[in-house]
Structures are given as structure tokens and as C-alpha cells.
Amino acid sequence: MHSSIAPRLTSKLPNVGTTIFTVMSKLASEVGAINLSQGFPGFDCSPELVGLVETYMRKGFNQYAPMTGVPALREALAQKTFEQYKVAYNPDTEITVTSGATEAIFAAIASVVRPGDEVIVLEPAYDSYVPAIELNGGVPVYVTLTPPQYAVDWEVVRQKITAKTRMVLVNTPHNPTGYTWTTDDLNQLAELIRDRPIWLMSDEVYEHILFDGRTHHSLMTHPELQERTFVVGSFGKTFHITGWKIGYCLAPAELTTEFRKIHQYLTFSTVTPIQYALADYLQNPTHYQQLPDFYQRKRDVFLDGLKGSRFTCTPAEGSFFQTVSYKAITDESDYELAIRLTKEIRVAAIPVSVFYHQKNDYKILRFCFAKDDAILQEAAERLSRL
Ligand code: PMP
Ligand code: GLN
């Protein structure tokens, strides 16, 4: 007879539930709401890119890619990065293709963080950062960014740095607020970490989505920061292919060596025909050079639609998200309001409190404007009735 007692699994991530993106997208689809919650484009990627993937599949590029990524794609990334930022990464030793930025973020954190190490997290923060720190035994140390500016208070960061600080996580342009780093931010960070054993993970997945003439100040453009930074990118945001889950990490050789040890056993390698297709597609920079105008127009369609409403906001500086304050409308928590708006007026958004570890509720919702204009106009019209 079977008499043993089944062991109970103790979660390593006891506070983690289903991500808000899944929760809101599911609710939106159940009630037939316009889904401006989870961040993904509501339009398709280029048929040319699809054609390239098909071509490579038909040519038989269907087996494992090299662990580090196919050479043509690493070379195309090196060339693009040099043209854009004037920083040379060696495709053989400093560029790794990953299965989305999410994998690269995890591997970068795992490369550095050991049990007891502290990691500075500027919050609101993208939801994959803290679980990656905790699974590696690290301790998140939070610095709070507040509306309406969400700028980094460098004095607070200074106070949070200790002998145990091992990493600082950066995200510019920022999800969910759209805040984009300035050269002053880069200088302040460099000064704080100088002479300390601190590394950086810079999540730059929205590098091509900046508005009103702003420039993306990648951490790689500051030589002192570049030496210590894992720069993470994603093709998902740039080419409207979030479902393909393909990204990359640029980092100096010593960092990349460690990063690849982890990447090798997380996923080993990334989908082959898509890598070849992207290597070709990257040869034409207009594909991403047109993104700022394309998304700025969409941001403005949404903002124009909200003009007569009681929502207030500062136009997003970058990313494809707009945060909006509803203070003048209701006292409800942002979570309650997000659920109610989805069910009653059929527009889904993300409550920004979910990006803070203590669920700070500043009465702000995040809307994704990577949607067709007619959808944005209809959503704004519904929101204006509140
Ligand atoms: N970082 C940020 C800030 C994001 O917004 C996202 C996705 N929306 C990711 C990382 C993950 O990118 P990927 O889908 O390439 O894993
Ligand atoms: N990054 C996307 C967002 O912020 C969602 C990604 C996901 O669903 N995990 O909405």
C-alpha cells in the first residue's frame, strides 16, 4: 500500500501571482473591452519580415542556432549599435542573442547577484526584475519614483548604496512611465558607482521609441558605465513582433562570458530562422528610424481624445505607454478602477500601483497606445464620459 505523505512544495516566490498583464488581458477579452492594458502592438509586423522568416524556414534553417546567436545577426547588431551610438561591441565576444529581453534580464542579474547581495530597483519597475533578483538570493532595495515627473532622485539612490550593493537596474525609456534618462542621470550614476564593485543592467527595449525630439541616452554611451553594463534590447518592441520573443544582450567580454554560461543552460539558443530574417531586415534602418514619428502620432491621437475629459497627464517622453491621473474623477484604488473601467466602459488599462512593491496608489493608470488610431479614438471617447 502507498503510505508516504506527498511533500509540500514551499514556493521560492511566495508573493508572486499571475502577472497583471495576463489578468487584465484575460478580463478584457472576456468582456470584449478595448485592451490598452498589456503592452503589445494592435497591428501586424511587416509582411517583408514574415516573408524573410518563411524564406529561411523553407531553405532549411530549422535546427539549433549557435548558442551565442547566428553570426549574421550578431554582426548586424554590432553594425547597428556602432552606427547609432558610436560604441563598438565585438560580435564574437560581446553580443548574445536571447529568447526575448526577459531572458537577457534574468541572465544578466544571475551573472552578478549572489545570496545577500543588494540590488537597487527604481520603482515603478517592470515586473520581471524582482523575481530574478530573489531567485538568485539577492535583496531588492527600492528607490521610489513619483508622479508626475518620475525623475530619479540621486540623493536617495546615494543613501541606499551600501557595501552590499552589487547591481543597479536601469530602464530607459521607462515602462510604465515613459521617463527617459538624461545625460545628467548617466553622470550621476557614474559618480555613485565609481570605485565600487557595482554592475548595471540597462533595459533599453524602447530605445527607438522617444518623442518630441528626445535622444536615447544609452548607458553604453558613457564609457565608465559601458564597462559595467549589460545592455538589454528586444526586437519585439522595435518590429511589432512581441510574440516572437527575441532579444539580445550587449556587454563587455568579461561580462558576456559569464552571461553566456547562464544563457547556455537557460535556453541554450534562440529560434533560428527568425535570427537570419532579422539579420537581413536590420540592413534597412528606416524600419526603426520611423518609429518615433509613428508612435508620437499615436500618443497624440490618444491625448487629443482625452482633452475634454477629467483625466490629466504629462505627455509620455518615450515607450508606448501613457500614464494618466484620475484624481479629479474618483477616490477608488487604481486596481479597482482598472477592473471597473474594463467591465463598465470596456476599456482595459494597467493600474500603476502593481509596479511598486508596496502597491503605492497615486491614482494613475497606464494605457498602451500601440493600437490603430480608430481604437485609440474610441477608447478616449469612452474614457471622456467619466
Ligand atoms: N522590459 C520591459 C521594460 C518591457 O516592457 C518588456 C516587455 N513589454 C520586456 C522587458 C520584455 O521584453 P521581451 O518580450 O522581449 O521579453
Ligand atoms: N511588457 C509588457 C507590458 O508592460 C507585457 C509583457 C508581458 O505580458 N509579460 O505590458
CSV table of C-alpha atoms and ligand atoms in Angstrom, one decimal:
chain,number,residue,atom,x,y,z
A,1,MET,CA,0.0,0.0,0.0
A,2,HIS,CA,1.1,3.5,-0.8
A,3,SER,CA,1.6,5.2,2.6
A,4,SER,CA,4.1,8.1,2.1
A,5,ILE,CA,2.9,11.6,2.5
A,6,ALA,CA,3.4,13.8,-0.6
A,7,PRO,CA,5.9,16.6,0.2
A,8,ARG,CA,4.5,20.1,0.2
A,9,LEU,CA,6.4,22.5,-2.1
A,10,THR,CA,7.4,25.7,-0.5
A,11,SER,CA,7.4,28.5,-3.1
A,12,LYS,CA,10.6,30.4,-3.7
A,13,LEU,CA,8.4,33.3,-4.8
A,14,PRO,CA,5.6,33.3,-2.3
A,15,ASN,CA,4.4,36.8,-3.2
A,16,VAL,CA,4.2,36.2,-6.9
A,17,GLY,CA,0.8,35.5,-8.5
A,18,THR,CA,-0.3,35.7,-12.2
A,19,THR,CA,1.1,38.9,-13.8
A,20,ILE,CA,-1.2,41.9,-14.1
A,21,PHE,CA,-0.7,41.7,-17.9
A,22,THR,CA,-2.3,38.3,-18.1
A,23,VAL,CA,-5.0,39.2,-15.6
A,24,MET,CA,-6.1,42.3,-17.5
A,25,SER,CA,-5.8,40.9,-21.0
A,26,LYS,CA,-7.9,37.9,-19.9
A,27,LEU,CA,-10.6,40.1,-18.4
A,28,ALA,CA,-10.5,42.5,-21.4
A,29,SER,CA,-11.1,39.5,-23.8
A,30,GLU,CA,-13.8,38.0,-21.6
A,31,VAL,CA,-15.9,41.2,-21.5
A,32,GLY,CA,-15.0,42.4,-25.1
A,33,ALA,CA,-13.1,45.5,-23.9
A,34,ILE,CA,-10.7,47.6,-25.9
A,35,ASN,CA,-7.4,46.3,-24.5
A,36,LEU,CA,-5.0,49.1,-23.7
A,37,SER,CA,-3.5,47.1,-20.8
A,38,GLN,CA,-0.8,44.6,-21.7
A,39,GLY,CA,1.8,46.3,-23.9
A,40,PHE,CA,1.7,44.9,-27.4
A,41,PRO,CA,1.0,46.4,-30.8
A,42,GLY,CA,-2.5,46.0,-32.1
A,43,PHE,CA,-1.3,45.9,-35.7
A,44,ASP,CA,0.8,43.3,-37.6
A,45,CYS,CA,4.5,43.3,-38.3
A,46,SER,CA,5.9,43.9,-41.8
A,47,PRO,CA,5.0,41.3,-44.4
A,48,GLU,CA,8.6,41.6,-45.7
A,49,LEU,CA,9.8,40.4,-42.3
A,50,VAL,CA,7.4,37.5,-42.3
A,51,GLY,CA,8.5,36.7,-45.9
A,52,LEU,CA,12.1,36.5,-44.8
A,53,VAL,CA,11.3,34.1,-41.9
A,54,GLU,CA,9.4,31.9,-44.4
A,55,THR,CA,12.3,32.0,-46.8
A,56,TYR,CA,14.8,30.9,-44.2
A,57,MET,CA,12.4,28.2,-43.0
A,58,ARG,CA,12.0,26.9,-46.5
A,59,LYS,CA,15.7,27.0,-47.1
A,60,GLY,CA,16.1,24.6,-44.1
A,61,PHE,CA,17.4,26.9,-41.4
A,62,ASN,CA,15.4,24.9,-38.9
A,63,GLN,CA,17.9,23.4,-36.5
A,64,TYR,CA,19.6,24.8,-33.4
A,65,ALA,CA,21.3,28.1,-33.9
A,66,PRO,CA,24.7,28.6,-32.3
A,67,MET,CA,24.5,29.2,-28.6
A,68,THR,CA,25.5,32.8,-28.8
A,69,GLY,CA,23.2,33.6,-31.8
A,70,VAL,CA,23.7,33.3,-35.6
A,71,PRO,CA,26.9,35.3,-36.7
A,72,ALA,CA,25.0,37.4,-39.3
A,73,LEU,CA,22.6,38.7,-36.6
A,74,ARG,CA,25.4,39.4,-34.1
A,75,GLU,CA,27.3,41.3,-36.8
A,76,ALA,CA,24.2,43.2,-37.9
A,77,LEU,CA,23.6,44.2,-34.2
A,78,ALA,CA,27.2,45.3,-33.9
A,79,GLN,CA,26.9,47.5,-37.0
A,80,LYS,CA,23.6,49.0,-36.0
A,81,THR,CA,24.9,49.7,-32.5
A,82,PHE,CA,28.0,51.4,-33.8
A,83,GLU,CA,26.1,53.5,-36.3
A,84,GLN,CA,23.7,54.6,-33.7
A,85,TYR,CA,25.7,55.1,-30.6
A,86,LYS,CA,29.3,55.0,-31.8
A,87,VAL,CA,30.1,52.2,-29.5
A,88,ALA,CA,31.9,49.1,-30.9
A,89,TYR,CA,30.8,45.7,-29.5
A,90,ASN,CA,32.6,42.6,-30.7
A,91,PRO,CA,30.0,40.3,-32.2
A,92,ASP,CA,32.0,37.2,-31.2
A,93,THR,CA,32.6,38.0,-27.6
A,94,GLU,CA,30.2,40.8,-26.6
A,95,ILE,CA,26.9,40.2,-28.2
A,96,THR,CA,24.4,37.4,-27.4
A,97,VAL,CA,21.0,36.7,-28.9
A,98,THR,CA,18.4,35.7,-26.3
A,99,SER,CA,14.8,34.5,-26.2
A,100,GLY,CA,13.4,37.9,-25.5
A,101,ALA,CA,14.6,40.7,-23.3
A,102,THR,CA,13.1,38.8,-20.4
A,103,GLU,CA,15.7,36.0,-20.7
A,104,ALA,CA,18.5,38.6,-21.0
A,105,ILE,CA,17.4,40.4,-17.9
A,106,PHE,CA,17.3,37.2,-15.9
A,107,ALA,CA,20.7,36.1,-17.2
A,108,ALA,CA,22.3,39.5,-16.6
A,109,ILE,CA,21.1,39.5,-13.0
A,110,ALA,CA,22.1,35.9,-12.4
A,111,SER,CA,25.6,36.7,-13.8
A,112,VAL,CA,26.3,39.1,-10.9
A,113,VAL,CA,23.9,38.6,-8.0
A,114,ARG,CA,24.8,36.2,-5.2
A,115,PRO,CA,23.0,35.4,-2.0
A,116,GLY,CA,22.8,38.5,0.2
A,117,ASP,CA,23.8,41.0,-2.5
A,118,GLU,CA,21.7,44.1,-2.7
A,119,VAL,CA,20.2,45.3,-6.0
A,120,ILE,CA,18.9,48.9,-6.4
A,121,VAL,CA,15.5,48.8,-8.1
A,122,LEU,CA,14.0,52.1,-9.2
A,123,GLU,CA,10.2,51.6,-8.9
A,124,PRO,CA,7.7,51.6,-10.5
A,125,ALA,CA,9.6,48.7,-12.1
A,126,TYR,CA,8.9,46.1,-14.8
A,127,ASP,CA,7.6,43.0,-13.1
A,128,SER,CA,10.3,40.5,-14.1
A,129,TYR,CA,13.2,42.3,-12.2
A,130,VAL,CA,12.4,41.5,-8.6
A,131,PRO,CA,11.7,37.7,-9.1
A,132,ALA,CA,15.1,37.5,-11.0
A,133,ILE,CA,16.9,39.1,-8.1
A,134,GLU,CA,15.2,36.9,-5.5
A,135,LEU,CA,15.7,33.7,-7.3
A,136,ASN,CA,19.4,34.4,-7.2
A,137,GLY,CA,19.3,35.1,-3.4
A,138,GLY,CA,19.6,38.9,-3.9
A,139,VAL,CA,17.8,41.5,-1.9
A,140,PRO,CA,15.9,44.3,-3.8
A,141,VAL,CA,16.5,47.8,-2.4
A,142,TYR,CA,13.9,50.1,-3.6
A,143,VAL,CA,14.1,53.8,-4.7
A,144,THR,CA,10.7,55.3,-5.3
A,145,LEU,CA,10.0,57.4,-8.4
A,146,THR,CA,6.9,59.6,-8.1
A,147,PRO,CA,4.5,61.3,-10.4
A,148,PRO,CA,4.2,63.4,-12.3
A,149,GLN,CA,7.9,63.5,-13.3
A,150,TYR,CA,9.2,60.1,-12.2
A,151,ALA,CA,12.7,61.5,-12.3
A,152,VAL,CA,15.4,59.7,-10.3
A,153,ASP,CA,16.3,61.4,-7.0
A,154,TRP,CA,20.0,60.7,-7.0
A,155,GLU,CA,20.4,61.8,-3.3
A,156,VAL,CA,18.0,58.9,-2.4
A,157,VAL,CA,20.0,56.5,-4.5
A,158,ARG,CA,23.2,57.6,-2.8
A,159,GLN,CA,21.7,56.9,0.6
A,160,LYS,CA,20.6,53.4,-0.5
A,161,ILE,CA,24.1,52.3,-1.7
A,162,THR,CA,25.9,50.1,0.8
A,163,ALA,CA,28.9,47.8,0.8
A,164,LYS,CA,26.5,45.0,-0.2
A,165,THR,CA,25.2,46.8,-3.3
A,166,ARG,CA,26.1,44.7,-6.3
A,167,MET,CA,23.9,45.9,-9.1
A,168,VAL,CA,21.6,48.8,-10.2
A,169,LEU,CA,18.8,48.1,-12.6
A,170,VAL,CA,18.0,50.8,-15.2
A,171,ASN,CA,15.1,51.1,-17.6
A,172,THR,CA,15.1,53.9,-20.2
A,173,PRO,CA,12.7,54.8,-21.8
A,174,HIS,CA,10.8,53.6,-18.8
A,175,ASN,CA,7.9,51.2,-18.6
A,176,PRO,CA,5.3,52.2,-17.2
A,177,THR,CA,6.0,56.0,-17.0
A,178,GLY,CA,7.8,56.8,-20.3
A,179,TYR,CA,10.5,58.7,-18.3
A,180,THR,CA,13.7,58.8,-20.4
A,181,TRP,CA,17.2,59.3,-18.9
A,182,THR,CA,19.2,62.4,-19.4
A,183,THR,CA,23.0,62.7,-19.7
A,184,ASP,CA,22.8,64.1,-16.2
A,185,ASP,CA,21.3,60.8,-15.0
A,186,LEU,CA,24.2,58.9,-16.6
A,187,ASN,CA,26.7,61.2,-15.0
A,188,GLN,CA,25.1,60.9,-11.6
A,189,LEU,CA,25.0,57.2,-11.8
A,190,ALA,CA,28.7,57.0,-12.9
A,191,GLU,CA,29.7,59.1,-9.9
A,192,LEU,CA,27.8,57.0,-7.4
A,193,ILE,CA,29.3,53.7,-8.5
A,194,ARG,CA,32.8,54.8,-9.2
A,195,ASP,CA,35.3,52.8,-7.2
A,196,ARG,CA,32.6,50.3,-6.1
A,197,PRO,CA,32.0,46.7,-7.2
A,198,ILE,CA,28.7,47.5,-8.7
A,199,TRP,CA,27.4,46.3,-12.1
A,200,LEU,CA,24.4,47.6,-14.2
A,201,MET,CA,21.6,46.0,-16.1
A,202,SER,CA,20.1,48.5,-18.5
A,203,ASP,CA,16.8,47.5,-20.0
A,204,GLU,CA,16.6,49.6,-23.2
A,205,VAL,CA,13.8,47.7,-25.1
A,206,TYR,CA,12.1,51.0,-26.0
A,207,GLU,CA,15.4,52.5,-27.4
A,208,HIS,CA,13.7,53.5,-30.6
A,209,ILE,CA,10.5,55.0,-29.1
A,210,LEU,CA,11.2,58.5,-27.9
A,211,PHE,CA,9.2,61.7,-28.5
A,212,ASP,CA,9.4,65.4,-29.1
A,213,GLY,CA,12.9,65.3,-30.5
A,214,ARG,CA,14.4,63.4,-27.5
A,215,THR,CA,17.5,61.3,-27.9
A,216,HIS,CA,18.0,57.9,-26.3
A,217,HIS,CA,20.9,58.1,-23.9
A,218,SER,CA,22.0,54.5,-23.7
A,219,LEU,CA,24.2,53.6,-20.8
A,220,MET,CA,26.7,52.3,-23.3
A,221,THR,CA,27.4,55.9,-24.4
A,222,HIS,CA,29.0,56.7,-21.1
A,223,PRO,CA,32.4,54.9,-21.1
A,224,GLU,CA,32.5,54.4,-17.3
A,225,LEU,CA,29.1,52.9,-17.3
A,226,GLN,CA,29.6,50.9,-20.5
A,227,GLU,CA,32.4,48.9,-18.8
A,228,ARG,CA,29.9,47.6,-16.2
A,229,THR,CA,26.7,47.3,-18.1
A,230,PHE,CA,24.6,44.5,-19.6
A,231,VAL,CA,22.6,46.5,-22.2
A,232,VAL,CA,19.4,44.6,-22.9
A,233,GLY,CA,17.3,45.0,-26.1
A,234,SER,CA,14.3,43.4,-27.7
A,235,PHE,CA,13.2,43.1,-31.3
A,236,GLY,CA,9.6,42.7,-30.0
A,237,LYS,CA,9.1,46.4,-29.4
A,238,THR,CA,11.0,47.7,-32.4
A,239,PHE,CA,9.5,45.5,-35.1
A,240,HIS,CA,6.0,44.8,-33.7
A,241,ILE,CA,6.9,41.1,-33.0
A,242,THR,CA,6.4,40.7,-29.3
A,243,GLY,CA,5.2,37.2,-29.8
A,244,TRP,CA,8.4,36.1,-31.4
A,245,LYS,CA,10.3,36.6,-28.1
A,246,ILE,CA,13.7,37.6,-29.4
A,247,GLY,CA,16.1,40.0,-27.8
A,248,TYR,CA,19.8,40.4,-27.1
A,249,CYS,CA,22.4,41.5,-24.6
A,250,LEU,CA,25.4,43.7,-25.3
A,251,ALA,CA,28.1,43.6,-22.7
A,252,PRO,CA,31.9,43.7,-22.4
A,253,ALA,CA,33.6,40.4,-23.0
A,254,GLU,CA,34.2,39.5,-19.3
A,255,LEU,CA,30.5,40.1,-18.5
A,256,THR,CA,29.4,38.3,-21.7
A,257,THR,CA,31.4,35.2,-20.8
A,258,GLU,CA,29.5,34.9,-17.5
A,259,PHE,CA,26.2,35.8,-19.2
A,260,ARG,CA,26.7,33.1,-21.8
A,261,LYS,CA,27.3,30.4,-19.2
A,262,ILE,CA,23.8,31.1,-17.9
A,263,HIS,CA,22.1,31.7,-21.3
A,264,GLN,CA,23.6,28.3,-22.3
A,265,TYR,CA,21.6,26.5,-19.7
A,266,LEU,CA,18.5,28.6,-19.6
A,267,THR,CA,17.6,28.2,-23.2
A,268,PHE,CA,20.9,27.3,-25.0
A,269,SER,CA,19.9,29.1,-28.2
A,270,THR,CA,17.2,31.1,-29.8
A,271,VAL,CA,14.9,30.4,-32.8
A,272,THR,CA,17.0,30.1,-35.9
A,273,PRO,CA,15.0,31.3,-39.0
A,274,ILE,CA,13.9,34.4,-37.2
A,275,GLN,CA,17.6,35.3,-36.4
A,276,TYR,CA,18.5,35.1,-40.1
A,277,ALA,CA,15.5,37.1,-41.1
A,278,LEU,CA,16.3,39.8,-38.6
A,279,ALA,CA,19.9,40.0,-39.8
A,280,ASP,CA,18.6,40.9,-43.3
A,281,TYR,CA,15.8,43.1,-42.1
A,282,LEU,CA,18.2,45.2,-39.9
A,283,GLN,CA,20.1,46.2,-43.1
A,284,ASN,CA,17.5,48.9,-43.7
A,285,PRO,CA,17.5,51.4,-40.8
A,286,THR,CA,14.3,53.1,-41.9
A,287,HIS,CA,12.4,50.3,-40.3
A,288,TYR,CA,13.2,51.6,-36.9
A,289,GLN,CA,14.1,55.2,-37.7
A,290,GLN,CA,10.4,55.9,-38.4
A,291,LEU,CA,9.2,54.6,-35.0
A,292,PRO,CA,9.4,57.9,-33.1
A,293,ASP,CA,7.1,59.7,-35.5
A,294,PHE,CA,4.8,56.7,-35.8
A,295,TYR,CA,4.3,56.3,-32.1
A,296,GLN,CA,4.3,60.0,-31.3
A,297,ARG,CA,1.3,60.4,-33.6
A,298,LYS,CA,-0.5,57.6,-31.8
A,299,ARG,CA,0.3,59.1,-28.4
A,300,ASP,CA,-1.1,62.4,-29.6
A,301,VAL,CA,-4.3,60.8,-31.0
A,302,PHE,CA,-4.9,59.3,-27.6
A,303,LEU,CA,-4.1,62.6,-25.8
A,304,ASP,CA,-6.2,64.6,-28.1
A,305,GLY,CA,-9.1,62.3,-27.5
A,306,LEU,CA,-8.7,62.8,-23.7
A,307,LYS,CA,-8.6,66.6,-23.9
A,308,GLY,CA,-12.2,67.2,-22.9
A,309,SER,CA,-12.0,64.6,-20.2
A,310,ARG,CA,-11.3,64.9,-16.5
A,311,PHE,CA,-8.1,62.8,-16.7
A,312,THR,CA,-4.9,64.7,-16.5
A,313,CYS,CA,-1.4,63.7,-17.7
A,314,THR,CA,2.0,64.8,-18.9
A,315,PRO,CA,2.7,63.5,-22.4
A,316,ALA,CA,4.9,60.4,-22.3
A,317,GLU,CA,8.6,61.1,-23.2
A,318,GLY,CA,9.1,57.6,-24.6
A,319,SER,CA,7.8,54.0,-24.7
A,320,PHE,CA,4.3,53.1,-26.0
A,321,PHE,CA,2.6,53.8,-22.7
A,322,GLN,CA,0.8,56.9,-21.4
A,323,THR,CA,0.2,57.3,-17.7
A,324,VAL,CA,-2.9,59.2,-16.7
A,325,SER,CA,-4.1,60.6,-13.4
A,326,TYR,CA,-7.8,60.2,-12.4
A,327,LYS,CA,-7.6,62.1,-9.1
A,328,ALA,CA,-10.2,64.5,-10.3
A,329,ILE,CA,-12.7,61.7,-11.0
A,330,THR,CA,-12.8,59.2,-8.2
A,331,ASP,CA,-11.1,58.0,-4.9
A,332,GLU,CA,-11.2,54.4,-6.0
A,333,SER,CA,-8.0,52.5,-5.9
A,334,ASP,CA,-6.3,52.2,-9.2
A,335,TYR,CA,-6.8,48.5,-9.2
A,336,GLU,CA,-10.5,48.8,-8.6
A,337,LEU,CA,-10.9,51.4,-11.2
A,338,ALA,CA,-9.0,49.4,-13.8
A,339,ILE,CA,-11.3,46.5,-13.2
A,340,ARG,CA,-14.4,48.7,-13.3
A,341,LEU,CA,-13.4,50.5,-16.5
A,342,THR,CA,-12.8,47.2,-18.2
A,343,LYS,CA,-16.2,45.9,-17.2
A,344,GLU,CA,-18.3,49.0,-17.5
A,345,ILE,CA,-16.9,51.2,-20.2
A,346,ARG,CA,-15.0,48.4,-21.8
A,347,VAL,CA,-11.5,49.9,-21.8
A,348,ALA,CA,-8.7,48.0,-20.1
A,349,ALA,CA,-5.7,49.7,-18.5
A,350,ILE,CA,-2.9,48.7,-16.1
A,351,PRO,CA,-3.1,50.1,-12.5
A,352,VAL,CA,0.4,51.6,-11.9
A,353,SER,CA,0.4,50.5,-8.2
A,354,VAL,CA,1.3,47.0,-9.4
A,355,PHE,CA,4.8,48.2,-10.4
A,356,TYR,CA,5.5,49.3,-6.7
A,357,HIS,CA,6.4,46.6,-4.2
A,358,GLN,CA,4.1,48.3,-1.6
A,359,LYS,CA,1.5,49.0,-4.2
A,360,ASN,CA,1.7,52.8,-3.9
A,361,ASP,CA,-1.5,54.1,-5.2
A,362,TYR,CA,-1.0,57.6,-6.8
A,363,LYS,CA,-4.3,57.2,-8.7
A,364,ILE,CA,-2.7,56.6,-12.0
A,365,LEU,CA,-3.5,54.2,-14.9
A,366,ARG,CA,-1.2,53.1,-17.7
A,367,PHE,CA,-2.6,52.9,-21.2
A,368,CYS,CA,-0.8,51.3,-24.1
A,369,PHE,CA,-1.2,53.4,-27.3
A,370,ALA,CA,0.4,50.9,-29.7
A,371,LYS,CA,-3.1,50.5,-31.4
A,372,ASP,CA,-4.9,51.6,-34.5
A,373,ASP,CA,-6.0,55.2,-34.4
A,374,ALA,CA,-9.7,54.4,-34.6
A,375,ILE,CA,-9.3,52.2,-31.5
A,376,LEU,CA,-7.5,54.9,-29.6
A,377,GLN,CA,-10.1,57.4,-30.5
A,378,GLU,CA,-12.9,55.1,-29.4
A,379,ALA,CA,-11.2,54.3,-26.1
A,380,ALA,CA,-10.6,58.0,-25.4
A,381,GLU,CA,-14.2,58.8,-26.2
A,382,ARG,CA,-15.4,56.2,-23.7
A,383,LEU,CA,-13.0,57.4,-21.1
A,384,SER,CA,-14.2,61.0,-21.6
A,385,ARG,CA,-17.6,60.0,-20.5
A,386,LEU,CA,-16.4,59.5,-16.9
B,1,PMP,N1,11.4,45.1,-20.3
B,1,PMP,C1,10.4,46.0,-20.4
B,1,PMP,C2,10.6,47.3,-19.8
B,1,PMP,C3,9.3,45.6,-21.1
B,1,PMP,O1,8.3,46.5,-21.2
B,1,PMP,C4,9.2,44.3,-21.7
B,1,PMP,C5,8.0,43.8,-22.4
B,1,PMP,N2,6.9,44.5,-22.5
B,1,PMP,C6,10.3,43.5,-21.5
B,1,PMP,C7,11.4,43.9,-20.8
B,1,PMP,C8,10.3,42.1,-22.1
B,1,PMP,O2,10.6,42.0,-23.4
B,1,PMP,P1,10.5,40.6,-24.2
B,1,PMP,O3,9.1,40.5,-24.6
B,1,PMP,O4,11.5,40.8,-25.4
B,1,PMP,O5,11.0,39.6,-23.3
B,2,GLN,N1,5.9,44.2,-21.2
B,2,GLN,C1,4.5,44.2,-21.5
B,2,GLN,C2,3.8,45.3,-20.7
B,2,GLN,O1,4.4,46.0,-19.9
B,2,GLN,C3,3.9,42.9,-21.2
B,2,GLN,C4,4.7,41.7,-21.2
B,2,GLN,C5,4.0,40.6,-20.5
B,2,GLN,O2,2.8,40.4,-20.7
B,2,GLN,N2,4.8,39.9,-19.7
B,2,GLN,O3,2.6,45.4,-20.8
